[in-house]
């Protein structure tokens, strides 16, 4: 017994010495940076203990404004987390190959081979495969389908009783999920017709589950998490999601012609060698994945995980960005009127097609959407884990550090966005103002090589929905701008019920 106690004491002393030596080496690299409030051993975890999502959001916002950035904290005795907000340092970091890795909490999504969560060697291969699916040619191909889905949603809204407040999220989620599913798979899942509701419910439950697990630190330990009720919810959600994706993959696999695809690829390569322009088929996401899967270059799990990522992130981003943009227009009627006037200047009568070239002319609407993203970025922060030391301008980020980039905080910098950065002002995106800002100051879809592959799709789909909504409705709300509350629930959520009043706009073409 005495010997055991002596050995335990030696082990504790040795561990303490090791931790202190290791910390001194790390602190020497980062220099005299400020740190967030922290306790011995557990570090900064105490700032968030016992708090719900709203409390954690408030704590994060308070810490970001009360401590000079860049700053750091410890999680446990040795895990360093650093927060960067200087755009020049952020550019250096996100451009470094050592920062292509995602922190361990991304594993909670149970999607190891999708673009968002995968290791860099997988991500590089998949990014190359999927990049052609987000070309301008594909966007032009998708617009007629967009129009059909959006018109179906608008027609459903027109059936609502006059004067009744509408929760935009209920309608938008079904519409955008229909849109991205058809875009990624070329399969119409018809959510507005009540089909595949189990999949929708599973996606929503799964996202809430991951958010809950992230804020409950004990659940970061796998065996503790597996004893919880959340684990049972996860198994049910994953089963429903995977069954839906497997049905889609099975259906599309029977339709995929490998011989015709190989011939199409040879035709494209020959035209490229001869520097010729030829008409090519739009490279739909699932067809790109099948091209490489059927040739043994990627696995079935790669196909399923990428479809999962594309459908979830595409629908979630488009839903909330569209909802927030429409809410901003409802709160700011003078800006709504400017958007309508721009629409009327492009769509001068009912013969003007709602196509890519027309939508591209809506520059003021694009400024409105970007300003909405500035104040309410769907992704309020991003994180990386560096695998080697990364030298920034005035200090070095040690290997193994988790870096957090607070996008929403950077978007409200008064130096970059003027003396009133908390107000809604689309003029922040006038070309002359954009030219004066560092490109990494505003990065709603991240920046660097591992930025969001679907940012063009997101902006274009949102632009189409908002434009068609403005052409069909006058939108108002009782919610005041100053009363808007948000939480960081993986993605940013406005917690006020997103209720607006829709009044049919019968005179869009008549008043021109």
Short mmCIF file of C-alpha atoms in Angstrom, two decimals:
data_model
loop_
_atom_site.label_atom_id
_atom_site.label_comp_id
_atom_site.label_asym_id
_atom_site.label_seq_id
_atom_site.Cartn_x
_atom_site.Cartn_y
_atom_site.Cartn_z
CA UNK A 1 0.00 0.00 0.00
CA UNK A 2 2.78 2.40 0.96
CA UNK A 3 4.70 1.53 -2.20
CA UNK A 4 1.59 2.17 -4.30
CA UNK A 5 1.06 5.58 -2.69
CA UNK A 6 4.70 6.49 -3.27
CA UNK A 7 4.44 5.49 -6.93
CA UNK A 8 1.20 7.47 -7.28
CA UNK A 9 2.87 10.51 -5.75
CA UNK A 10 5.84 10.20 -8.13
CA UNK A 11 3.48 9.89 -11.09
CA UNK A 12 1.55 13.03 -10.05
CA UNK A 13 4.76 15.01 -9.60
CA UNK A 14 6.12 13.80 -12.96
CA UNK A 15 2.87 14.67 -14.72
CA UNK A 16 2.82 18.12 -13.11
CA UNK A 17 6.40 18.80 -14.19
CA UNK A 18 5.64 17.62 -17.72
CA UNK A 19 2.57 19.85 -17.99
CA UNK A 20 4.43 22.90 -16.70
CA UNK A 21 7.39 22.39 -19.05
CA UNK A 22 5.06 21.86 -21.99
CA UNK A 23 3.05 24.98 -21.13
CA UNK A 24 6.17 27.11 -20.85
CA UNK A 25 7.25 26.07 -24.35
CA UNK A 26 3.82 26.92 -25.73
CA UNK A 27 3.60 30.27 -23.96
CA UNK A 28 7.06 31.19 -25.24
CA UNK A 29 5.82 30.72 -28.81
CA UNK A 30 2.67 32.81 -28.46
CA UNK A 31 4.29 35.63 -26.49
CA UNK A 32 2.49 38.13 -24.26
CA UNK A 33 -1.04 37.59 -25.56
CA UNK A 34 -3.99 38.16 -23.28
CA UNK A 35 -6.00 35.19 -22.07
CA UNK A 36 -9.66 34.66 -21.27
CA UNK A 37 -10.71 34.06 -17.65
CA UNK A 38 -9.63 30.56 -16.64
CA UNK A 39 -9.13 28.27 -13.67
CA UNK A 40 -6.18 25.95 -12.91
CA UNK A 41 -6.34 22.52 -14.56
CA UNK A 42 -9.71 22.96 -16.35
CA UNK A 43 -8.78 26.26 -18.03
CA UNK A 44 -11.57 28.30 -19.62
CA UNK A 45 -14.24 25.60 -19.45
CA UNK A 46 -15.59 27.19 -16.28
CA UNK A 47 -16.89 30.15 -18.31
CA UNK A 48 -19.53 27.91 -19.89
CA UNK A 49 -20.34 25.36 -17.19
CA UNK A 50 -24.05 24.97 -16.41
CA UNK A 51 -25.21 27.31 -19.19
CA UNK A 52 -27.68 26.69 -21.99
CA UNK A 53 -27.17 27.78 -25.60
CA UNK A 54 -28.41 31.32 -24.92
CA UNK A 55 -26.11 31.65 -21.90
CA UNK A 56 -23.13 30.34 -23.85
CA UNK A 57 -23.86 32.76 -26.71
CA UNK A 58 -24.01 35.70 -24.29
CA UNK A 59 -20.76 34.57 -22.65
CA UNK A 60 -18.96 34.29 -25.98
CA UNK A 61 -20.08 37.78 -27.04
CA UNK A 62 -19.01 39.21 -23.68
CA UNK A 63 -15.58 37.56 -23.77
CA UNK A 64 -14.90 38.72 -27.33
CA UNK A 65 -15.53 42.35 -26.38
CA UNK A 66 -13.92 42.32 -22.92
CA UNK A 67 -10.58 40.73 -23.84
CA UNK A 68 -8.18 42.13 -26.44
CA UNK A 69 -7.80 39.74 -29.35
CA UNK A 70 -5.89 37.66 -30.28
CA UNK A 71 -6.31 35.83 -26.99
CA UNK A 72 -6.16 32.28 -25.73
CA UNK A 73 -7.47 29.88 -23.13
CA UNK A 74 -6.77 26.32 -22.04
CA UNK A 75 -9.20 23.42 -22.16
CA UNK A 76 -7.85 21.04 -19.60
CA UNK A 77 -4.16 21.22 -18.70
CA UNK A 78 -2.67 21.20 -22.21
CA UNK A 79 -5.21 21.88 -24.99
CA UNK A 80 -4.78 25.45 -26.22
CA UNK A 81 -7.60 27.36 -27.93
CA UNK A 82 -6.76 30.68 -29.59
CA UNK A 83 -9.13 33.28 -31.03
CA UNK A 84 -7.96 35.38 -34.00
CA UNK A 85 -9.77 38.38 -35.47
CA UNK A 86 -7.06 40.24 -37.39
CA UNK A 87 -7.76 39.65 -41.11
CA UNK A 88 -4.06 39.59 -42.03
CA UNK A 89 -3.32 36.88 -39.45
CA UNK A 90 -6.47 35.00 -40.43
CA UNK A 91 -5.36 35.01 -44.07
CA UNK A 92 -1.94 33.63 -43.18
CA UNK A 93 -3.46 30.92 -41.02
CA UNK A 94 -6.24 29.75 -43.36
CA UNK A 95 -3.81 29.68 -46.30
CA UNK A 96 -1.34 27.41 -44.47
CA UNK A 97 -1.53 23.65 -45.25
CA UNK A 98 -1.05 22.96 -41.54
CA UNK A 99 -4.45 24.56 -40.87
CA UNK A 100 -6.54 22.39 -43.20
CA UNK A 101 -7.58 20.17 -40.31
CA UNK A 102 -10.84 20.39 -38.35
CA UNK A 103 -11.05 20.06 -34.53
CA UNK A 104 -12.32 16.86 -32.92
CA UNK A 105 -15.86 18.20 -32.30
CA UNK A 106 -16.52 17.93 -36.05
CA UNK A 107 -16.51 14.16 -35.52
CA UNK A 108 -19.84 14.56 -33.69
CA UNK A 109 -21.53 14.98 -37.08
CA UNK A 110 -20.78 11.30 -37.79
CA UNK A 111 -19.81 12.19 -41.33
CA UNK A 112 -16.13 11.41 -41.74
CA UNK A 113 -15.78 11.68 -45.52
CA UNK A 114 -17.77 14.77 -46.45
CA UNK A 115 -16.11 18.04 -47.47
CA UNK A 116 -16.81 19.80 -44.16
CA UNK A 117 -15.47 17.19 -41.76
CA UNK A 118 -12.99 15.01 -43.66
CA UNK A 119 -9.22 14.85 -43.31
CA UNK A 120 -7.27 17.00 -45.80
CA UNK A 121 -6.22 14.12 -48.09
CA UNK A 122 -9.88 13.10 -48.52
CA UNK A 123 -11.07 16.69 -48.79
CA UNK A 124 -8.61 17.48 -51.61
CA UNK A 125 -9.81 14.55 -53.71
CA UNK A 126 -13.49 15.25 -53.14
CA UNK A 127 -13.13 18.99 -53.73
CA UNK A 128 -11.60 18.30 -57.14
CA UNK A 129 -14.42 15.88 -57.99
CA UNK A 130 -17.23 18.22 -56.91
CA UNK A 131 -15.96 21.64 -58.05
CA UNK A 132 -17.44 21.28 -61.58
CA UNK A 133 -20.89 20.83 -60.00
CA UNK A 134 -20.84 24.46 -58.84
CA UNK A 135 -20.00 26.13 -62.14
CA UNK A 136 -22.02 28.91 -63.77
CA UNK A 137 -23.18 26.39 -66.37
CA UNK A 138 -24.77 24.28 -63.64
CA UNK A 139 -26.38 27.34 -62.02
CA UNK A 140 -28.00 28.24 -65.35
CA UNK A 141 -29.25 24.68 -65.70
CA UNK A 142 -30.79 24.73 -62.22
CA UNK A 143 -32.74 27.97 -62.46
CA UNK A 144 -35.88 26.57 -64.16
CA UNK A 145 -36.12 24.00 -61.38
CA UNK A 146 -35.60 26.78 -58.80
CA UNK A 147 -38.49 28.70 -60.36
CA UNK A 148 -40.81 25.70 -60.12
CA UNK A 149 -40.00 25.04 -56.45
CA UNK A 150 -40.24 28.71 -55.45
CA UNK A 151 -43.52 29.22 -57.30
CA UNK A 152 -44.98 26.19 -55.54
CA UNK A 153 -44.05 27.71 -52.17
CA UNK A 154 -45.44 31.13 -53.14
CA UNK A 155 -48.72 29.60 -54.33
CA UNK A 156 -49.04 27.79 -50.99
CA UNK A 157 -48.43 31.08 -49.17
CA UNK A 158 -51.12 32.80 -51.25
CA UNK A 159 -53.65 30.30 -49.89
CA UNK A 160 -53.08 31.54 -46.32
CA UNK A 161 -55.65 33.77 -44.64
CA UNK A 162 -55.10 37.50 -45.10
CA UNK A 163 -53.56 39.29 -42.15
CA UNK A 164 -52.20 36.11 -40.52
CA UNK A 165 -48.58 36.19 -39.37
CA UNK A 166 -46.46 33.63 -41.20
CA UNK A 167 -43.43 31.79 -39.85
CA UNK A 168 -41.14 31.97 -42.87
CA UNK A 169 -38.95 29.10 -41.71
CA UNK A 170 -41.78 26.58 -42.02
CA UNK A 171 -42.20 27.31 -45.72
CA UNK A 172 -38.62 28.10 -46.65
CA UNK A 173 -37.13 24.94 -45.19
CA UNK A 174 -39.35 22.72 -47.35
CA UNK A 175 -38.62 24.82 -50.43
CA UNK A 176 -34.84 24.96 -50.05
CA UNK A 177 -34.61 21.28 -49.14
CA UNK A 178 -36.58 20.48 -52.28
CA UNK A 179 -34.23 22.71 -54.27
CA UNK A 180 -30.92 21.33 -52.98
CA UNK A 181 -32.12 17.71 -53.16
CA UNK A 182 -33.08 18.13 -56.80
CA UNK A 183 -29.85 20.06 -57.48
CA UNK A 184 -27.60 17.42 -55.90
CA UNK A 185 -29.40 14.23 -56.96
CA UNK A 186 -31.71 15.17 -59.84
CA UNK A 187 -34.47 13.54 -57.77
CA UNK A 188 -37.61 15.45 -56.77
CA UNK A 189 -38.42 14.53 -53.15
CA UNK A 190 -41.58 16.70 -53.12
CA UNK A 191 -41.57 17.80 -49.50
CA UNK A 192 -44.45 20.17 -50.17
CA UNK A 193 -46.50 17.08 -51.00
CA UNK A 194 -45.78 15.54 -47.60
CA UNK A 195 -43.28 12.93 -48.80
CA UNK A 196 -40.06 11.95 -46.98
CA UNK A 197 -41.04 13.73 -43.77
CA UNK A 198 -39.08 11.19 -41.70
CA UNK A 199 -35.91 12.37 -43.41
CA UNK A 200 -36.68 16.02 -42.68
CA UNK A 201 -37.40 15.31 -39.02
CA UNK A 202 -34.21 13.24 -38.72
CA UNK A 203 -32.06 16.02 -40.20
CA UNK A 204 -33.48 18.61 -37.78
CA UNK A 205 -33.13 16.27 -34.78
CA UNK A 206 -29.56 15.38 -35.75
CA UNK A 207 -28.47 19.01 -35.99
CA UNK A 208 -29.98 19.85 -32.60
CA UNK A 209 -28.31 16.79 -31.13
CA UNK A 210 -24.83 17.81 -32.30
CA UNK A 211 -25.32 21.32 -30.88
CA UNK A 212 -26.39 19.86 -27.52
CA UNK A 213 -23.40 17.54 -27.43
CA UNK A 214 -20.92 20.32 -28.19
CA UNK A 215 -22.06 22.50 -25.27
CA UNK A 216 -22.09 19.58 -22.81
CA UNK A 217 -18.39 18.89 -22.32
CA UNK A 218 -18.84 15.49 -20.56
CA UNK A 219 -20.56 14.26 -23.73
CA UNK A 220 -17.32 14.88 -25.61
CA UNK A 221 -16.14 11.62 -24.04
CA UNK A 222 -17.58 8.90 -26.24
CA UNK A 223 -18.39 6.28 -23.59
CA UNK A 224 -20.24 8.84 -21.44
CA UNK A 225 -22.16 10.06 -24.48
CA UNK A 226 -23.20 6.52 -25.40
CA UNK A 227 -24.85 6.13 -22.00
CA UNK A 228 -27.07 9.17 -22.64
CA UNK A 229 -30.49 9.43 -24.28
CA UNK A 230 -28.92 11.59 -26.98
CA UNK A 231 -27.12 8.54 -28.33
CA UNK A 232 -30.44 6.78 -28.90
CA UNK A 233 -31.74 9.86 -30.76
CA UNK A 234 -28.58 9.85 -32.85
CA UNK A 235 -29.02 6.22 -33.87
CA UNK A 236 -32.62 6.79 -34.94
CA UNK A 237 -31.74 9.96 -36.85
CA UNK A 238 -28.78 8.38 -38.65
CA UNK A 239 -30.91 5.38 -39.59
CA UNK A 240 -33.60 7.60 -41.17
CA UNK A 241 -31.07 9.80 -42.99
CA UNK A 242 -29.06 6.86 -44.33
CA UNK A 243 -32.18 4.99 -45.48
CA UNK A 244 -33.30 8.05 -47.45
CA UNK A 245 -29.87 8.58 -49.01
CA UNK A 246 -29.53 4.88 -49.83
CA UNK A 247 -32.89 4.93 -51.65
CA UNK A 248 -31.79 7.91 -53.72
CA UNK A 249 -28.40 6.34 -54.51
CA UNK A 250 -29.99 3.03 -55.48
CA UNK A 251 -32.48 4.77 -57.77
CA UNK A 252 -29.84 6.94 -59.47
CA UNK A 253 -27.40 4.04 -59.79
CA UNK A 254 -29.84 2.18 -62.04
CA UNK A 255 -30.07 5.29 -64.23
CA UNK A 256 -26.33 5.98 -64.48
CA UNK A 257 -24.84 4.88 -67.81
CA UNK A 258 -21.12 4.24 -67.29
CA UNK A 259 -20.39 3.79 -71.00
CA UNK A 260 -22.13 7.04 -71.95
CA UNK A 261 -20.38 8.87 -69.12
CA UNK A 262 -16.96 7.62 -70.22
CA UNK A 263 -17.69 8.72 -73.79
CA UNK A 264 -18.79 12.16 -72.56
CA UNK A 265 -15.57 12.51 -70.58
CA UNK A 266 -13.44 11.57 -73.61
CA UNK A 267 -15.32 14.11 -75.72
CA UNK A 268 -14.67 16.84 -73.12
CA UNK A 269 -10.97 15.98 -72.83
CA UNK A 270 -10.53 16.01 -76.61
CA UNK A 271 -12.21 19.40 -76.89
CA UNK A 272 -9.95 20.72 -74.14
CA UNK A 273 -6.81 19.44 -75.93
CA UNK A 274 -7.96 21.10 -79.15
CA UNK A 275 -8.91 24.29 -77.31
CA UNK A 276 -12.50 23.93 -78.56
CA UNK A 277 -15.69 25.02 -76.89
CA UNK A 278 -18.42 22.39 -76.91
CA UNK A 279 -21.78 22.04 -75.24
CA UNK A 280 -21.50 19.73 -72.23
CA UNK A 281 -23.98 18.18 -69.86
CA UNK A 282 -24.31 19.94 -66.47
CA UNK A 283 -22.19 18.07 -63.94
CA UNK A 284 -24.78 17.24 -61.28
CA UNK A 285 -23.24 16.33 -57.90
CA UNK A 286 -24.46 12.73 -57.80
CA UNK A 287 -23.27 12.05 -61.35
CA UNK A 288 -19.81 13.37 -60.51
CA UNK A 289 -19.66 11.09 -57.48
CA UNK A 290 -20.89 8.10 -59.52
CA UNK A 291 -18.24 8.73 -62.18
CA UNK A 292 -15.49 8.13 -59.62
CA UNK A 293 -17.34 5.53 -57.53
CA UNK A 294 -18.04 3.21 -60.48
CA UNK A 295 -14.36 3.38 -61.42
CA UNK A 296 -13.25 2.39 -57.91
CA UNK A 297 -11.64 5.73 -57.10
CA UNK A 298 -13.95 6.51 -54.15
CA UNK A 299 -16.12 4.34 -51.90
CA UNK A 300 -19.88 4.09 -51.37
CA UNK A 301 -19.45 5.88 -48.02
CA UNK A 302 -17.87 8.82 -49.87
CA UNK A 303 -20.98 9.11 -52.06
CA UNK A 304 -23.39 8.92 -49.12
CA UNK A 305 -21.43 11.33 -46.90
CA UNK A 306 -21.07 13.95 -49.63
CA UNK A 307 -24.79 13.83 -50.46
CA UNK A 308 -25.54 14.15 -46.76
CA UNK A 309 -23.30 17.22 -46.45
CA UNK A 310 -24.62 18.90 -49.59
CA UNK A 311 -28.29 18.41 -48.77
CA UNK A 312 -28.06 19.41 -45.11
CA UNK A 313 -25.74 22.39 -45.43
CA UNK A 314 -27.32 23.62 -48.65
CA UNK A 315 -30.85 23.63 -47.25
CA UNK A 316 -29.89 24.96 -43.82
CA UNK A 317 -27.80 27.85 -45.16
CA UNK A 318 -30.32 28.88 -47.82
CA UNK A 319 -33.28 28.60 -45.43
CA UNK A 320 -31.88 30.81 -42.73
CA UNK A 321 -30.16 33.33 -44.99
CA UNK A 322 -33.38 33.77 -46.99
CA UNK A 323 -35.44 34.06 -43.82
CA UNK A 324 -33.12 36.66 -42.28
CA UNK A 325 -32.98 38.67 -45.53
CA UNK A 326 -36.77 38.78 -45.80
CA UNK A 327 -36.99 39.75 -42.15
CA UNK A 328 -34.54 42.63 -42.71
CA UNK A 329 -36.65 43.83 -45.64
CA UNK A 330 -39.81 43.62 -43.52
CA UNK A 331 -38.16 45.66 -40.76
CA UNK A 332 -36.73 48.22 -43.22
CA UNK A 333 -39.56 49.14 -45.67
CA UNK A 334 -37.49 51.86 -47.36
CA UNK A 335 -34.88 49.25 -48.33
CA UNK A 336 -37.64 46.85 -49.40
CA UNK A 337 -38.93 49.55 -51.74
CA UNK A 338 -35.47 50.02 -53.29
CA UNK A 339 -35.29 46.27 -53.92
CA UNK A 340 -38.70 46.33 -55.61
CA UNK A 341 -37.69 49.28 -57.79
CA UNK A 342 -34.57 47.44 -58.90
CA UNK A 343 -36.68 44.36 -59.72
CA UNK A 344 -39.06 46.52 -61.76
CA UNK A 345 -36.13 48.02 -63.66
CA UNK A 346 -35.01 44.53 -64.70
CA UNK A 347 -38.37 42.80 -65.13
CA UNK A 348 -40.05 45.61 -67.05
CA UNK A 349 -42.94 43.39 -68.11
CA UNK A 350 -44.06 39.77 -67.89
CA UNK A 351 -42.18 38.81 -71.06
CA UNK A 352 -38.75 39.23 -69.40
CA UNK A 353 -37.55 35.73 -68.43
CA UNK A 354 -36.55 35.01 -64.85
CA UNK A 355 -33.20 33.53 -65.89
CA UNK A 356 -29.55 33.68 -64.85
CA UNK A 357 -28.76 36.86 -66.80
CA UNK A 358 -31.76 38.70 -65.30
CA UNK A 359 -31.01 37.63 -61.74
CA UNK A 360 -27.37 38.64 -62.19
CA UNK A 361 -28.48 42.26 -62.76
CA UNK A 362 -29.97 42.51 -59.25
CA UNK A 363 -26.92 44.15 -57.71
CA UNK A 364 -28.71 46.05 -54.94
CA UNK A 365 -30.52 42.91 -53.82
CA UNK A 366 -27.14 41.18 -53.64
CA UNK A 367 -25.89 44.01 -51.39
CA UNK A 368 -28.91 43.48 -49.13
CA UNK A 369 -28.18 39.75 -48.87
CA UNK A 370 -24.51 40.37 -48.11
CA UNK A 371 -25.39 42.93 -45.44
CA UNK A 372 -27.75 40.40 -43.88
CA UNK A 373 -24.89 37.90 -43.85
CA UNK A 374 -22.67 40.50 -42.21
CA UNK A 375 -24.99 41.04 -39.25
CA UNK A 376 -26.38 37.51 -39.10
CA UNK A 377 -23.81 35.14 -40.62
CA UNK A 378 -25.27 31.64 -40.81
CA UNK A 379 -21.84 30.38 -39.74
CA UNK A 380 -20.90 32.72 -36.85
CA UNK A 381 -17.44 31.22 -36.35
CA UNK A 382 -15.11 28.67 -37.93
CA UNK A 383 -12.44 26.50 -36.33
CA UNK A 384 -9.23 24.79 -37.40
CA UNK A 385 -6.64 22.65 -35.65
CA UNK A 386 -3.04 23.24 -36.73
CA UNK A 387 -0.76 20.21 -37.08
CA UNK A 388 2.49 22.19 -37.26
CA UNK A 389 3.64 25.53 -35.86
CA UNK A 390 2.30 28.42 -37.96
CA UNK A 391 4.16 31.74 -37.89
CA UNK A 392 1.88 34.75 -37.91
CA UNK A 393 2.97 38.39 -38.02
CA UNK A 394 3.88 38.83 -34.34
CA UNK A 395 3.67 35.36 -32.77
CA UNK A 396 3.58 31.65 -33.58
CA UNK A 397 0.59 29.36 -33.28
CA UNK A 398 1.87 26.13 -31.69
CA UNK A 399 1.17 22.76 -33.26
CA UNK A 400 -1.98 21.16 -31.83
CA UNK A 401 -3.72 24.49 -31.16
CA UNK A 402 -7.40 24.90 -32.00
CA UNK A 403 -7.98 28.24 -33.72
CA UNK A 404 -11.39 29.92 -33.60
CA UNK A 405 -12.21 32.75 -36.03
CA UNK A 406 -15.23 34.77 -34.77
CA UNK A 407 -16.84 35.75 -38.07
CA UNK A 408 -19.78 37.61 -36.54
CA UNK A 409 -17.46 39.60 -34.27
CA UNK A 410 -15.20 40.53 -37.22
CA UNK A 411 -18.26 41.61 -39.22
CA UNK A 412 -19.05 44.29 -36.64
CA UNK A 413 -15.63 45.91 -36.55
CA UNK A 414 -16.17 49.73 -36.55
CA UNK A 415 -12.87 50.33 -38.33
CA UNK A 416 -13.98 48.19 -41.27
CA UNK A 417 -17.72 48.95 -41.24
CA UNK A 418 -18.00 52.49 -39.93
CA UNK A 419 -19.10 54.06 -36.64
CA UNK A 420 -22.45 52.20 -36.57
CA UNK A 421 -21.52 48.61 -37.44
CA UNK A 422 -24.54 47.16 -35.62
CA UNK A 423 -27.03 48.87 -37.94
CA UNK A 424 -28.38 47.40 -41.17
CA UNK A 425 -26.86 49.28 -44.10
CA UNK A 426 -26.52 47.62 -47.53
CA UNK A 427 -24.28 50.50 -48.64
CA UNK A 428 -21.50 48.69 -46.76
CA UNK A 429 -21.22 46.65 -49.96
CA UNK A 430 -20.89 49.45 -52.45
CA UNK A 431 -17.87 48.55 -54.65
CA UNK A 432 -15.78 51.47 -53.38
CA UNK A 433 -16.31 50.43 -49.75
CA UNK A 434 -15.57 46.78 -50.44
CA UNK A 435 -12.31 47.77 -52.17
CA UNK A 436 -11.07 49.47 -48.97
CA UNK A 437 -11.51 46.40 -46.76
CA UNK A 438 -9.17 43.47 -46.35
CA UNK A 439 -10.74 40.49 -48.20
CA UNK A 440 -10.57 38.39 -45.03
CA UNK A 441 -12.44 41.00 -42.95
CA UNK A 442 -15.76 39.76 -44.34
CA UNK A 443 -15.82 36.00 -44.92
CA UNK A 444 -19.31 34.57 -44.34
CA UNK A 445 -18.39 31.41 -46.25
CA UNK A 446 -14.85 31.22 -44.86
CA UNK A 447 -11.78 31.94 -47.00
CA UNK A 448 -8.67 30.16 -48.14
CA UNK A 449 -8.47 26.78 -49.88
CA UNK A 450 -11.03 25.17 -47.55
CA UNK A 451 -13.76 27.75 -48.05
CA UNK A 452 -17.37 26.79 -48.74
CA UNK A 453 -17.71 25.13 -52.13
CA UNK A 454 -21.39 26.04 -52.31
CA UNK A 455 -21.25 29.79 -51.70
CA UNK A 456 -22.25 30.65 -55.28
CA UNK A 457 -25.17 28.23 -55.07
CA UNK A 458 -26.27 29.69 -51.71
CA UNK A 459 -26.18 33.32 -52.86
CA UNK A 460 -27.85 32.55 -56.16
CA UNK A 461 -30.66 30.45 -54.67
CA UNK A 462 -31.34 33.03 -51.96
CA UNK A 463 -31.35 35.81 -54.54
CA UNK A 464 -33.91 33.91 -56.61
CA UNK A 465 -36.23 33.23 -53.66
CA UNK A 466 -36.10 36.78 -52.28
CA UNK A 467 -36.63 38.29 -55.73
CA UNK A 468 -39.70 36.19 -56.42
CA UNK A 469 -41.09 36.83 -52.94
CA UNK A 470 -40.71 40.59 -53.42
CA UNK A 471 -42.42 40.39 -56.81
CA UNK A 472 -45.40 38.64 -55.22
CA UNK A 473 -45.71 40.09 -51.69
CA UNK A 474 -45.39 43.17 -49.56
CA UNK A 475 -43.76 42.02 -46.34
CA UNK A 476 -44.09 43.63 -42.91
CA UNK A 477 -43.46 42.58 -39.32
CA UNK A 478 -44.13 43.74 -35.78
CA UNK A 479 -40.63 42.72 -34.72
CA UNK A 480 -38.25 45.63 -34.07
CA UNK A 481 -34.62 45.50 -35.18
CA UNK A 482 -33.38 46.30 -31.68
CA UNK A 483 -35.31 43.34 -30.22
CA UNK A 484 -33.68 40.63 -32.35
CA UNK A 485 -31.95 37.95 -30.27
CA UNK A 486 -29.59 35.27 -31.59
CA UNK A 487 -27.92 32.09 -30.38
CA UNK A 488 -24.99 30.12 -31.74
CA UNK A 489 -26.49 26.65 -32.25
CA UNK A 490 -23.83 25.26 -34.63
CA UNK A 491 -25.22 27.83 -37.02
CA UNK A 492 -26.60 31.22 -35.99
CA UNK A 493 -30.29 31.25 -35.10
CA UNK A 494 -32.58 34.24 -34.55
CA UNK A 495 -34.58 33.13 -31.51
CA UNK A 496 -37.50 35.52 -32.03
CA UNK A 497 -40.27 33.82 -33.94
CA UNK A 498 -39.59 34.85 -37.53
CA UNK A 499 -43.15 36.04 -38.08
CA UNK A 500 -44.01 38.32 -40.99
CA UNK A 501 -47.21 39.51 -42.59
CA UNK A 502 -47.62 38.85 -46.30
CA UNK A 503 -49.83 41.03 -48.45
CA UNK A 504 -50.12 39.99 -52.11
CA UNK A 505 -48.44 42.47 -54.46
CA UNK A 506 -50.92 42.61 -57.33
CA UNK A 507 -49.44 45.68 -58.97
CA UNK A 508 -45.81 44.71 -59.57
CA UNK A 509 -46.07 45.15 -63.36
CA UNK A 510 -48.98 47.62 -63.35
CA UNK A 511 -47.05 50.43 -61.62
CA UNK A 512 -44.24 50.51 -64.16
#
